[in-house]
Amino acid sequence: MSQAAGQAAAVEESAGPDALPPRPWAAARWLGRVSSALAVAGTLGTVAIMTIINLDVGGRYFFGKPFPATAEIVSAGIVSIVFLQLAHAVGEGRSIRSDMLIGRLRRRSPRWADALDAVHHLAGAAMLAVLVRYVWPKIVDSIADDETVGLYGILQLPAWPFAVCVLAGAVLAALQFLLLAAAHARAARLGRAP
Amino acid sequence: QETIPLTIVAGHAPVAMGVALLRDHFIPEVDRILAEQGDYQIEWTQAYAGSVADYNGVLEAVEDGIADLGYVPHLFEADKLPLEQITYVTPFGTADLPKLMEVIERLHEELPELDQAWADHNQRVLAPVGIDAYHLLTSFPVETLADMDGRKIGTAGLALNWLKGGEAIPVALALPTFYNSMSTGLIEGIVTFETAVAPYKFHEVAPYIAKVNFGAQYGSALTVNLDVWDTLPDPVKEAIEAAAQSYMDVVAEAYYTSGAQSLEAAAAAGATVSEFPDAQRKAYAEKMPNVAMEWAKALDAKGLSGTKTLETYMRLSREAGIEHARDWSQE
Amino acid sequence: MSNVEIGLASILLILVLIQTGMHVSICLMAVSFLGVWLVKGRIAVAGALLGQAALDSVARYSFGVIPLFVLMGVLVGVSGMGRDVFDVAGQAFRRLRGGLGIATVFANAVFAAVNGTSIASASVFTRIAVPELIRQGYTPRFSVGVVAGSSVLGMLIPPSLLLILFGILSESSIGALFTAGILPGLLLALLYALLILGLATFAPRFVGRPSNADLRIMGRAEMATRSLPVLALIVLVLGGIYGGVFTPTEAGAVGALGALVIALVKRRLTARGFWEMLVETGHVTASITFLIIGAHMYSRLLALTGLPRAMNGLLEGLNLGLDGVLILYLVMIVLLGTILDSASILLILLPLMLPVIETFGVDLVWFGIVTIIAVEIGLLTPPLGVACFVIKSNLEDRTITLGDIFIGAAPFALTMVLAMALVFAFPWLATALL
Ligand code: NA
Ligand code: NA
């Protein structure tokens, strides 16, 4: 195999199932920006978790003053962090999947591979829409009931900001899946630009 | 004969006696009563140990109809069932669990708002479930309150509130991590209930057991989804209610006696079990901020009957001959 | 269709859908949703189960530190610490065939003593070891395989989140379980080393033809200096855990902060680099944790179908002796391991199995170690092998496929079966140190 052919094959392979055909739409750019912003918030959340646990450990060991309700805050925080970062991870094609069949299909018939990809991403959008539909009332309830995160009598934070993060992340991830489905469908119809 | 499918769910594993007795007493009892009548039989799906809902998700699972019956540890639901937290904000009561559960039953009879809170979450209580008395286990001898000064004491959840006011350093941990945290020296003592001592071998790492007696606690309930309940035929309802009543008695008795056995086993294995002097216990309770009053007033402010529940509970306790180390309904 | 049949059908459906390349988390969600709808007869119940599982199945302290263990891994990579320990181990084993592979196992065993999840081990060593293994001429398959295989040491050598979970469910001493995990952990590491020696000698096409001719020989002093930062981190984490400063769970946060400080002191970290690292940590955390959420939804469906209980009833009906029951149980775990994550398997099987096991008077600590090894085999088996997924999501080289990882990990999964059999046959391997 010539060097160039080898490189081309490598590019083809590395353009794994999630690699995007060109996205000309403004909606895609905006979605990308909002996803990034949420991912930034999630990242800050990770740093916050690291800080709180270290304050708890240090405070307890050196000063006999633990940080209150650390376990409860971290437990609630991880769910928000995951959902905040989900849309960005979906957009970057980082969701975990098997690439055996689709990779083989892409080498033989890229357009059929894109069609299958469109179906998979549509399923992703549908399942996240279902999730949003059924998480929504739980979040409305948690606001109505003044639900809290933390420990009664020790430290309590309102639960709704945590819940809103989950909801926002799920909505955006659904949109990302939808956009990818549309892009793959377009590629299946028109073929990918060289 | 008609077969009715019912799903029963618990977040705790059947190592918790309340869950084990669902499997070994409540369900066989329902089946036995129905078999005698011969008209109905239940096809049970049993899902324990968090396989369908986590311990803090059972209330919601019953509410949504994922579970038909559930073992709800409502001590983790202070937001949704605030009034049910009553025993946790009134520590230093009785160690006599069966007697405490009678008071809890009477409290529910006198104050319909307690059951209403469950109904708001689409379920009704079939049997309240309590847990045996909490004590202090340490790696050093404790005879007076002052012995705890500056020591790191680990405990879980609402029991952290009982370490307020003293000079001990409260460390929030989950029950299963107590042993390791003791053996590495992360904590120097544990506040936990009697039944947990021997099975988790806490006495190996905390061989001094001071029977401080923070009191037996009311922390869980067996509940049923209201939509499901309304569709059940009367004979089935009656069988379930009868089995629930006897389950409630059997659980209370089981925790009470096995709590004592647990401490005996610890003592036999070399632990030092000592009474905590009454005067010290009283001093401990007096030194605490009035957590009950704070709790009641906060609930009053939300339009809930906090003070009414507190006062009724203290009165019913007195009537049942239960003496708290401090009258939490007084300033 | 009966509920049990729905359970069986759901397994088939998942196997097929994952093969077609559907996102694994979406596939688990969709099958769970349809399954619960069929079992309960109401779509609202199926939706409620999905919503509840999404909100509460990972809402635990031990899951909350996953991003921090991932962050620590990224930092160990960026700061050059991982490279250093790996180079030193590579030096130490350089005279052996497959020396760098053995060095990977060795370094993983050391790292296992500072972290509680295989997820962390897999993500750290994908970054540290894979590029260097490939550079020295090992095949990509072998390189990712050795990382996948040795990552399971993270759960076997204490501290271990899975052993903690087993202790909770079986009410046995977590301290004893930790101690019991040490010898089997070392045994597995030794078996891996022998496996690599054997493969390098007899299956060079699988392993590659590595050459470390360009490897500069280090002096003792240099080896010591380069080991120092990682040793400092190990002392911080292990010393902190066993010195009673923090718990194994909290160690994730302290270790991440410690690694951050070391990276700053070594001047290996720019503000931009730090930011990119956090974003990367976010991607790995989101994809892995969302997968775990999907697996929890699915395990909830399985529990509702009553399939596990039916399997258990079948087992009891066969009237096997203790050994027969245990062997079937272990086979069942390994099979479930192909489609479920480790924690879900324990949650589903243990409550059913423990009453059966206890009637035989089995030593629960030994039983726990055998169980954990069996469960961990599932990390390496397709279609749902969490360790392999973690490696895939951490790989910078996108040309290595998930299939490559599973194939590369296969010899290591088989070696785990051997380790499991040895601990099964010689219980003293688990109980000797107690
Ligand atoms: Na470990
Ligand atoms: Na697997």
Tab-separated table of C-alpha atoms and ligand atoms in Angstrom, chain C residues 112 115-116 154 157-160, ligand 1:
chain	number	residue	atom	x	y	z
C	112	ALA	CA	-4.314	-0.258	42.557
C	115	ASN	CA	-7.497	3.831	43.995
C	116	GLY	CA	-10.758	2.014	44.465
C	154	GLY	CA	-7.770	-1.851	40.892
C	157	ILE	CA	-6.159	-4.982	45.543
C	158	PRO	CA	-7.565	-2.823	48.354
C	159	PRO	CA	-9.057	-0.226	48.578
C	160	SER	CA	-11.934	-1.431	46.424
D	1	NA	NA	-7.669	-0.781	44.710
